[in-house]
Amino acid sequence: MIFLADEQATLDLAAKLAVLLPVSAFSIHLKGDLGAGKTTFVRGLLQALGHSGKVKSPTYTLVEHYQLNERDVYHFDLYRLADPEELLYLGIEDYFSTNALSLIEWPEQGKGVLPEPDLLISLNYQTSGRQVTFTPYSAMAEQICEKLHN
Ligand code: ADP
Ligand code: MG
């Protein structure tokens, strides 16, 4: 568990994670209430990976594609997904079969269709600031988590 005092702390931790990520396929689920900081965390990751413009919340488009240092990065926001089956029409297999990095907000909405992530990031409100918990689902993610806590 890591305490994030303010927005900058969220961005800094995301940047720390960015340099630890493998270049092979890797998926991250981000859970937390509205306003918990999921998109902020994604913005920190994308910027640390070389993205310089704005980061749009793909609330209506469901997914936003980035190409950063020749790597495909997909940012999903499944908040408005009506049915997990809708993901099948997006051709999600393609997103996970290449060496893509996928960052998925509201993964609960894709339950039963979305594959298990490598890493789950849970963000929670505190009286002031946020608290973040990392749950690794792969050996690679376990190593990353150890480094994140140092
Ligand atoms: P979500 O995508 O989870 O709905 P956003 O990232 O869009 O949340 O919004 C989170 C809000 O909380 C933003 O206004 C952001 O500046 C703020 N925020 C992010 N991290 C922290 C933090 N550690 N402490 C306080 N506020 C934060
Ligand atoms: Mg969001």
PDB file of C-alpha atoms in Angstrom, residues 58-107:
ATOM      1  CA  PRO A  58     -12.107   7.389 -23.801  1.00  0.00           C
ATOM      2  CA  THR A  59     -15.456   7.347 -22.032  1.00  0.00           C
ATOM      3  CA  TYR A  60     -17.499   7.315 -25.238  1.00  0.00           C
ATOM      4  CA  THR A  61     -15.025   5.758 -27.660  1.00  0.00           C
ATOM      5  CA  LEU A  62     -14.105   3.038 -25.091  1.00  0.00           C
ATOM      6  CA  VAL A  63     -10.518   2.929 -26.299  1.00  0.00           C
ATOM      7  CA  GLU A  64      -7.817   5.399 -27.283  1.00  0.00           C
ATOM      8  CA  HIS A  65      -4.744   4.217 -29.158  1.00  0.00           C
ATOM      9  CA  TYR A  66      -1.244   5.650 -28.709  1.00  0.00           C
ATOM     10  CA  GLN A  67       2.002   4.722 -30.370  1.00  0.00           C
ATOM     11  CA  LEU A  68       4.893   5.577 -28.081  1.00  0.00           C
ATOM     12  CA  ASN A  69       8.446   4.644 -28.986  1.00  0.00           C
ATOM     13  CA  GLU A  70       7.080   2.222 -31.608  1.00  0.00           C
ATOM     14  CA  ARG A  71       4.960   0.517 -29.007  1.00  0.00           C
ATOM     15  CA  ASP A  72       1.175   0.251 -29.125  1.00  0.00           C
ATOM     16  CA  VAL A  73      -0.539   1.485 -25.999  1.00  0.00           C
ATOM     17  CA  TYR A  74      -4.305   1.137 -25.568  1.00  0.00           C
ATOM     18  CA  HIS A  75      -6.174   3.124 -22.955  1.00  0.00           C
ATOM     19  CA  PHE A  76      -9.641   1.734 -22.249  1.00  0.00           C
ATOM     20  CA  ASP A  77     -12.401   3.298 -20.177  1.00  0.00           C
ATOM     21  CA  LEU A  78     -15.203   0.751 -19.889  1.00  0.00           C
ATOM     22  CA  TYR A  79     -17.437   2.835 -17.621  1.00  0.00           C
ATOM     23  CA  ARG A  80     -20.147   3.085 -20.269  1.00  0.00           C
ATOM     24  CA  LEU A  81     -19.876  -0.438 -21.594  1.00  0.00           C
ATOM     25  CA  ALA A  82     -23.399  -1.828 -21.421  1.00  0.00           C
ATOM     26  CA  ASP A  83     -22.467  -5.483 -21.774  1.00  0.00           C
ATOM     27  CA  PRO A  84     -19.061  -7.249 -21.585  1.00  0.00           C
ATOM     28  CA  GLU A  85     -19.937  -8.940 -24.920  1.00  0.00           C
ATOM     29  CA  GLU A  86     -19.585  -5.545 -26.615  1.00  0.00           C
ATOM     30  CA  LEU A  87     -15.847  -5.955 -26.167  1.00  0.00           C
ATOM     31  CA  LEU A  88     -15.912  -8.781 -28.685  1.00  0.00           C
ATOM     32  CA  TYR A  89     -16.935  -6.300 -31.379  1.00  0.00           C
ATOM     33  CA  LEU A  90     -13.948  -4.121 -30.556  1.00  0.00           C
ATOM     34  CA  GLY A  91     -11.704  -7.039 -31.524  1.00  0.00           C
ATOM     35  CA  ILE A  92     -10.016  -7.062 -28.133  1.00  0.00           C
ATOM     36  CA  GLU A  93      -7.999 -10.207 -28.895  1.00  0.00           C
ATOM     37  CA  ASP A  94      -5.808  -8.024 -31.119  1.00  0.00           C
ATOM     38  CA  TYR A  95      -5.077  -5.726 -28.228  1.00  0.00           C
ATOM     39  CA  PHE A  96      -3.698  -8.517 -26.091  1.00  0.00           C
ATOM     40  CA  SER A  97      -1.987 -10.677 -28.706  1.00  0.00           C
ATOM     41  CA  THR A  98       0.657  -8.159 -29.805  1.00  0.00           C
ATOM     42  CA  ASN A  99       3.358  -6.562 -27.668  1.00  0.00           C
ATOM     43  CA  ALA A 100       0.847  -3.962 -26.638  1.00  0.00           C
ATOM     44  CA  LEU A 101       0.507  -2.266 -23.301  1.00  0.00           C
ATOM     45  CA  SER A 102      -3.138  -2.030 -22.266  1.00  0.00           C
ATOM     46  CA  LEU A 103      -4.397   0.228 -19.517  1.00  0.00           C
ATOM     47  CA  ILE A 104      -7.988  -0.512 -18.556  1.00  0.00           C
ATOM     48  CA  GLU A 105     -10.220   1.651 -16.374  1.00  0.00           C
ATOM     49  CA  TRP A 106     -13.417   0.014 -15.032  1.00  0.00           C
ATOM     50  CA  PRO A 107     -12.331  -3.557 -15.879  1.00  0.00           C
TER      51      PRO A 107
END
